Short mmCIF file of C-alpha atoms in Angstrom, two decimals:
data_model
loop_
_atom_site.label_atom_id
_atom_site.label_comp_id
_atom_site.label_asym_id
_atom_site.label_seq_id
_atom_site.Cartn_x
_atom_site.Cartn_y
_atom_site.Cartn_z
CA UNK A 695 95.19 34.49 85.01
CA UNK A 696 96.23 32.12 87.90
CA UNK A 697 92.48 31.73 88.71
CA UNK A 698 91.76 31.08 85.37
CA UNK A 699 93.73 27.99 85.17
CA UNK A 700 92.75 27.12 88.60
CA UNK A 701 88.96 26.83 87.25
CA UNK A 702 89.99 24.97 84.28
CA UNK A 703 91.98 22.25 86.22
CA UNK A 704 88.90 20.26 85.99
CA UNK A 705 88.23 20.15 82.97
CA UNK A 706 92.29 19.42 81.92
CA UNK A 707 92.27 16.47 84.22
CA UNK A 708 89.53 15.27 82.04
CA UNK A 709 91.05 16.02 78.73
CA UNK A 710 94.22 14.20 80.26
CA UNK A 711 92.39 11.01 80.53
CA UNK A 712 90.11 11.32 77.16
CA UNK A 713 93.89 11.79 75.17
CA UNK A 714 96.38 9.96 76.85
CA UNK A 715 98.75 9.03 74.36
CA UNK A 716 98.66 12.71 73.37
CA UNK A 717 101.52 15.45 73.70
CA UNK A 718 99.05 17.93 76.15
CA UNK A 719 100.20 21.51 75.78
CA UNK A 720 98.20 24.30 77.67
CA UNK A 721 98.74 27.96 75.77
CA UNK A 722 99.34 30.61 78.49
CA UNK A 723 101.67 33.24 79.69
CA UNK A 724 105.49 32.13 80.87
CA UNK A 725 104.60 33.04 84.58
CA UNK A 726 102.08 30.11 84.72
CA UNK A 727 104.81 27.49 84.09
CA UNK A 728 104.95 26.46 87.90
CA UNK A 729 101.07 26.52 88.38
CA UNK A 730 100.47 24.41 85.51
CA UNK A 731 102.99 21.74 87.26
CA UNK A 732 100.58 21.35 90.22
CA UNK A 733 97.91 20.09 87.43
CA UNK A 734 100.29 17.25 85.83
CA UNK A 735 100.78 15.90 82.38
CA UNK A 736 101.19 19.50 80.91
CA UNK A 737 103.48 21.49 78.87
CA UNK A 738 103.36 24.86 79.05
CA UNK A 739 103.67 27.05 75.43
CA UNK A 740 104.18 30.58 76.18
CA UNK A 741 101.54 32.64 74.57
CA UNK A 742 101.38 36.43 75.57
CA UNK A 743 97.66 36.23 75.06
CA UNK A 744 95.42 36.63 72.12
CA UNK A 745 96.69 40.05 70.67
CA UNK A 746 99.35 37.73 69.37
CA UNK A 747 99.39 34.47 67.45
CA UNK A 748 99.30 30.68 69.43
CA UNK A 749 102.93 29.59 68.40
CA UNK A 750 102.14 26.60 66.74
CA UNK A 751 102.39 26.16 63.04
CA UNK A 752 98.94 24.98 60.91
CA UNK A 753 98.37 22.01 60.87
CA UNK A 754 100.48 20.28 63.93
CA UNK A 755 97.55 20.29 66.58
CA UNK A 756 95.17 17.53 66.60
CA UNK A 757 92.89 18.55 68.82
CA UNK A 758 92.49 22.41 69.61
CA UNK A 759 90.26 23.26 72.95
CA UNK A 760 88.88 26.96 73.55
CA UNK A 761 89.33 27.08 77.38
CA UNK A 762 89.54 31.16 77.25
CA UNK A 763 85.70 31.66 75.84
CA UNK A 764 83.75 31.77 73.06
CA UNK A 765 84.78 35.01 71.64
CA UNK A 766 86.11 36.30 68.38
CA UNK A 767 89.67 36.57 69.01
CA UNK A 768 90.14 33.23 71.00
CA UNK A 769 88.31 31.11 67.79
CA UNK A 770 90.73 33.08 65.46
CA UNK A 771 93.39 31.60 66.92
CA UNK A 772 92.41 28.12 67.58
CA UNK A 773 91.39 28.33 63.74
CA UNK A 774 94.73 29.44 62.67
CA UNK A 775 95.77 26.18 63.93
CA UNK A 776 93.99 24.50 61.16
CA UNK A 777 93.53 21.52 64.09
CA UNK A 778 91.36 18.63 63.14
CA UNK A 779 89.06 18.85 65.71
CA UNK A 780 88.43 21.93 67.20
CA UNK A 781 86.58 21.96 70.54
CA UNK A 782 84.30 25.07 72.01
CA UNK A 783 81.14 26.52 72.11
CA UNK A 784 78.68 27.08 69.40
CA UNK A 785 79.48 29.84 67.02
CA UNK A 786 78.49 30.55 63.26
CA UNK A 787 80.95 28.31 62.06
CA UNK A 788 81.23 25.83 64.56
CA UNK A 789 79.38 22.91 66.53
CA UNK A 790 78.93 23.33 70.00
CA UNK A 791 77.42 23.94 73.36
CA UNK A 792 75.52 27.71 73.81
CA UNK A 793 77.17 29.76 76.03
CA UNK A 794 75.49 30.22 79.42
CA UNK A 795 76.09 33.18 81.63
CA UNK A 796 76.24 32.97 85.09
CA UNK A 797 77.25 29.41 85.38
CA UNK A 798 80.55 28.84 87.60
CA UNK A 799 83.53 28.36 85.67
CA UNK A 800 84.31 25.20 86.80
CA UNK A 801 81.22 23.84 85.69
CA UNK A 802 81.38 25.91 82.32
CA UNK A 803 84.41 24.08 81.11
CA UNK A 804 83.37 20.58 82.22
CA UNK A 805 80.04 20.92 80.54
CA UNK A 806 81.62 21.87 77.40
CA UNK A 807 83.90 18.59 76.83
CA UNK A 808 80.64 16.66 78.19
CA UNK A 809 79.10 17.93 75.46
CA UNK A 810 81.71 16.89 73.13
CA UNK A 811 81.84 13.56 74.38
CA UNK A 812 84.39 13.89 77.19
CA UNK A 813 83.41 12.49 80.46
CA UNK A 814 84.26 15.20 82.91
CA UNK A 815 83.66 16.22 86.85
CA UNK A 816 83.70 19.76 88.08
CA UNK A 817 85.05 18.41 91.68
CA UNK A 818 87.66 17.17 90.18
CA UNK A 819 89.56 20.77 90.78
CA UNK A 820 92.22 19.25 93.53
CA UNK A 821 96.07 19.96 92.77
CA UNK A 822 99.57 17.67 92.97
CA UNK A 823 101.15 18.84 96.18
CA UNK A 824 104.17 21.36 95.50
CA UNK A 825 107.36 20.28 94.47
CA UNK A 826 109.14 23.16 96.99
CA UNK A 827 108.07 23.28 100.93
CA UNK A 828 106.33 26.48 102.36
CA UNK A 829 108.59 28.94 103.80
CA UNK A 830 105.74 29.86 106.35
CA UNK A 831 104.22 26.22 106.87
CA UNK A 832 101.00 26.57 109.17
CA UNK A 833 100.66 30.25 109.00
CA UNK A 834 97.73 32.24 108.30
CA UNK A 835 98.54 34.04 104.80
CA UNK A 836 96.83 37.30 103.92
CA UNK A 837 96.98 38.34 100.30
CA UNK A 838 96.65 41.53 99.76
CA UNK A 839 96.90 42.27 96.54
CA UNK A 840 94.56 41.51 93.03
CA UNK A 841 94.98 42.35 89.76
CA UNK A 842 92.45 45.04 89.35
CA UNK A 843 91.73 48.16 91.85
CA UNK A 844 87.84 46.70 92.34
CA UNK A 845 88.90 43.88 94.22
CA UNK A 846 91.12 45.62 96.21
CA UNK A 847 89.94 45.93 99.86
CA UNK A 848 91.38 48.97 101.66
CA UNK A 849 94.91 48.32 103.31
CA UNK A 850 93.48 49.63 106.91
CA UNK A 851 91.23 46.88 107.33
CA UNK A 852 93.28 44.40 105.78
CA UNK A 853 95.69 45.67 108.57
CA UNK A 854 92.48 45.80 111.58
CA UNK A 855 92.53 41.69 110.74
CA UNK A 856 96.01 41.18 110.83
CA UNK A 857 96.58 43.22 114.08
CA UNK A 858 94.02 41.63 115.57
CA UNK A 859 94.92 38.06 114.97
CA UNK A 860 98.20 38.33 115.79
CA UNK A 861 97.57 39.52 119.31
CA UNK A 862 95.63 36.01 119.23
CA UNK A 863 98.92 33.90 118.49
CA UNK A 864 98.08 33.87 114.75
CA UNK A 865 101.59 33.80 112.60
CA UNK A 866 100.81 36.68 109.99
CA UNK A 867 102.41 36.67 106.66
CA UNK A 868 101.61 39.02 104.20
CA UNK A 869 101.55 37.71 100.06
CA UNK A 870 101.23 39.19 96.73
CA UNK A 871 103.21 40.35 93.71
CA UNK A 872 106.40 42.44 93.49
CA UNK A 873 104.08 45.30 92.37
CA UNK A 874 101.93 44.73 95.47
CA UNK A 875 104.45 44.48 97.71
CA UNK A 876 104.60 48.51 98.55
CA UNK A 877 100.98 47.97 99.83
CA UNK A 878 102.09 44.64 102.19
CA UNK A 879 104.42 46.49 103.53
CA UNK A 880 101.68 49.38 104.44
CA UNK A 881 99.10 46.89 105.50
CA UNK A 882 102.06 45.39 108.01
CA UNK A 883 103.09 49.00 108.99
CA UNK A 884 99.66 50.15 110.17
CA UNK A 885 98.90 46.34 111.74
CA UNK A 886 102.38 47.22 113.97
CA UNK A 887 103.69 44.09 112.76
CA UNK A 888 107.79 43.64 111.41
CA UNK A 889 108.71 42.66 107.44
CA UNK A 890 109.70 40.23 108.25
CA UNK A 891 105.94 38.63 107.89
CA UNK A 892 105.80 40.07 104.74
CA UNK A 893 106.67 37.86 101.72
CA UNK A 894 104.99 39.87 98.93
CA UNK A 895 107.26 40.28 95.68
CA UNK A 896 109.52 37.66 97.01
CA UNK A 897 108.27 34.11 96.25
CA UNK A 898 108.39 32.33 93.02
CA UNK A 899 104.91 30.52 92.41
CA UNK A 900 105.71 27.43 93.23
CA UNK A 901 106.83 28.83 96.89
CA UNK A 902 102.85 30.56 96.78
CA UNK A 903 101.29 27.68 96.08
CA UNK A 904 103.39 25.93 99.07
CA UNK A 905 102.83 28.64 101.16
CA UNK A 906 98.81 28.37 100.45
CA UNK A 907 98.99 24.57 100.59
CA UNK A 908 100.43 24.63 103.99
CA UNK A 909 98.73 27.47 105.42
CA UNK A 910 96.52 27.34 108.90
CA UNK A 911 94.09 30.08 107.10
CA UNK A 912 93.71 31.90 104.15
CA UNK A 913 92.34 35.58 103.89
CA UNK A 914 92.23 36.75 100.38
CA UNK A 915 90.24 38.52 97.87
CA UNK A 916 88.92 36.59 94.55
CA UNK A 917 91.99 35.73 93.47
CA UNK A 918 94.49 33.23 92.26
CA UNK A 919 95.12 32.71 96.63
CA UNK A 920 91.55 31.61 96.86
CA UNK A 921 91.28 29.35 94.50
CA UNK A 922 94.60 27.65 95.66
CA UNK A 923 93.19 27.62 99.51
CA UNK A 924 90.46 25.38 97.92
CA UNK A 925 92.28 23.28 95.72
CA UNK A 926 94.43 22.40 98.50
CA UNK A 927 91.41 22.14 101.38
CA UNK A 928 92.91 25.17 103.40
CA UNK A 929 90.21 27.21 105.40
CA UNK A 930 89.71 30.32 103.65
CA UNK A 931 87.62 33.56 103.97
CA UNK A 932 86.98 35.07 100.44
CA UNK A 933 85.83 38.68 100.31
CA UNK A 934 83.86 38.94 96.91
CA UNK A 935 83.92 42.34 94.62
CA UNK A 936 83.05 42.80 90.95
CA UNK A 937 82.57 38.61 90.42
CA UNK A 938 79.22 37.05 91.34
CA UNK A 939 80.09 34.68 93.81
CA UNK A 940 77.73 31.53 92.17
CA UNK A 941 80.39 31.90 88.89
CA UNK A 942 83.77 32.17 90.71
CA UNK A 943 83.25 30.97 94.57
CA UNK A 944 84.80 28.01 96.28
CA UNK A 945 83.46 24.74 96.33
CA UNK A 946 82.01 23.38 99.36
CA UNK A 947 84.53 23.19 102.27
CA UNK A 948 86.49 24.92 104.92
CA UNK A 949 85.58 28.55 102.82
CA UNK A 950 83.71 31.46 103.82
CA UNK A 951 82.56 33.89 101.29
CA UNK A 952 81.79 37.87 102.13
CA UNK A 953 80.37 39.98 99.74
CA UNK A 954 76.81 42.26 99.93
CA UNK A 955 76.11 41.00 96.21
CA UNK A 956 72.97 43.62 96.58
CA UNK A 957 75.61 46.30 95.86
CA UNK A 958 77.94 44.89 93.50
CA UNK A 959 78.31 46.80 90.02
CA UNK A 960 80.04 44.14 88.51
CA UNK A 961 82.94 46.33 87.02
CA UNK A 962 85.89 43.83 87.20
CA UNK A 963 88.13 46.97 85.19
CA UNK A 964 87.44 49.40 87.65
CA UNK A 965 90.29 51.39 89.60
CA UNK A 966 88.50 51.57 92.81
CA UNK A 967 87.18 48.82 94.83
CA UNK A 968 83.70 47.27 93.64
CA UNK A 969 81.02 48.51 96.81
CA UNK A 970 80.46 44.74 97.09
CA UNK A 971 83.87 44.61 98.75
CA UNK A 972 83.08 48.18 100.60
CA UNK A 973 80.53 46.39 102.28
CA UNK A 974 82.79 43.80 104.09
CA UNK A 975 84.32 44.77 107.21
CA UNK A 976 86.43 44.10 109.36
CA UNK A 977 84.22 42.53 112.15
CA UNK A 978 82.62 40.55 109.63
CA UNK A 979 86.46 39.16 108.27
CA UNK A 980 87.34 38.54 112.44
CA UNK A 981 83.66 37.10 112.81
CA UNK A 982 83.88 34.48 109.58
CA UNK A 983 87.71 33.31 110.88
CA UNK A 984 86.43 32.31 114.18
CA UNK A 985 83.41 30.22 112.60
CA UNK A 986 85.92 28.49 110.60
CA UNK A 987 87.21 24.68 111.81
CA UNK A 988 90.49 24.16 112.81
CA UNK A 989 93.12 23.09 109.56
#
């Protein structure tokens, strides 16, 4: 969900400036409160997610804009809203662009308020610099963790990288939810490196994004991580799974992408990791880190 608003940040900046005497409100999960403050001029409305009502009554939105898809259960919502204008892609009922697949995100979004009439620019994806400092400034931050078991990469190599770059002065520090800190802790175990480095489970979002904003490298998985590292210009190496890189990969900068996209299956729900990830080793993760320049 993190990179989901991180690909949309675009396109808000430009809604921002086509309604600003408006009350801007972005419809997401609690957790995203601190995220959403990096993008600026937003309020954040709890929403669970669309197996439950937006909680706004009928009638109080002006403007209603379908930054989830083009599905469905996302345009029941916004039409429960009763808004007076209603902004998304074409359906049955409803004006709009077609959806394209295999677009990147970023450029979905901004070509759907272009098409409405909002000017909008898909580089326009940078975010305000954290309110908190990093805990860990200049170290290089390995995330671990992702939300589903095919963009996992295995904990051994994850540890091969870290062990290796510490014994080349590299500060190690290991990130990722409280679920996923179990598996820091392993990846720092078999790397021979102390917990202290590992910061999994314990930092509140803003202190992620700080930590990412102030890092001296990045390794992560397609995750919320990455797409922080490249809001904030941080060189990152991105090891690709189940998501085609040309729809979810960095924009052009410090940022390495690894992935063997000839063997991706594409299953983002799978429990085990997507053999697009399998494919990326550990010489390859050492190899891309080394061709990166300095932050």
């Amino acid at each position: 969900m993190l990179g989901d608003l991180l690909v949309a940040v675009p396109a808000l900046r430009a809604l921002r400036r086509a309604y600003p005497g408006h009350r801007l409100v972005y419809a997401a999960p609690a957790w995203l409160e601190e995220a959403l403050e990096l993008v600026g001029g937003y309020e954040l409305l709890p929403t669970p997610g669309l197996d439950a009502p937006i909680p706004a009554g009928p009638g109080r939105v002006d403007v209603a804009v379908n930054l989830h898809g083009s599905g469905p259960e996302s345009e029941a919502r916004l039409a429960a809203l009763e808004a007076g204008t209603v902004i998304g892609h074409r359906t049955v009922a409803m004006p709009g662009p077609r959806w394209i697949d295999g677009i990147h995100e970023r450029e979905r979004w901004t070509r759907l308020l272009q098409w409405h009439g909002i000017e909008a620019d898909s580089g326009d994806y940078r975010l305000l610099p954290p309110a908190v400092a990093s805990p860990r400034p200049g170290a290089t931050v390995m995330h671990v963790g992702a939300a589903y078991g095919s963009r996992l990469w295995p904990a051994e190599r994850f540890a091969g990288v870290a062990r290796k770059l510490a014994a080349e002065g590299h500060k190690i520090v290991l990130t990722g939810s409280a679920a996923e800190r179990p598996r820091a802790v392993e990846v720092a175990r078999r790397a021979g490196l102390g917990e202290e480095g590992v910061l999994a489970g314990n930092l509140r979002l803003s202190e992620f994004a700080a930590c990412i904003a102030e890092a001296g490298l990045v390794i992560s998985a397609d995750t919320g991580a990455a797409h922080l590292a490249s809001a904030y210009s941080r060189p990152s190496v991105v090891l690709f799974g189940p998501a085609p890189v040309g729809a979810w990969g960095p924009p052009p900068g410090p940022h390495v992408v690894l992935t063997d996209a000839r063997a991706r299956l594409g299953d983002t729900f799978a429990a085990t990791p997507d053999p697009a990830l399998l494919a990326v080793t550990v010489h390859d993760v050492l190899a891309a880190v080394r061709g990166l320049p300095p932050a």
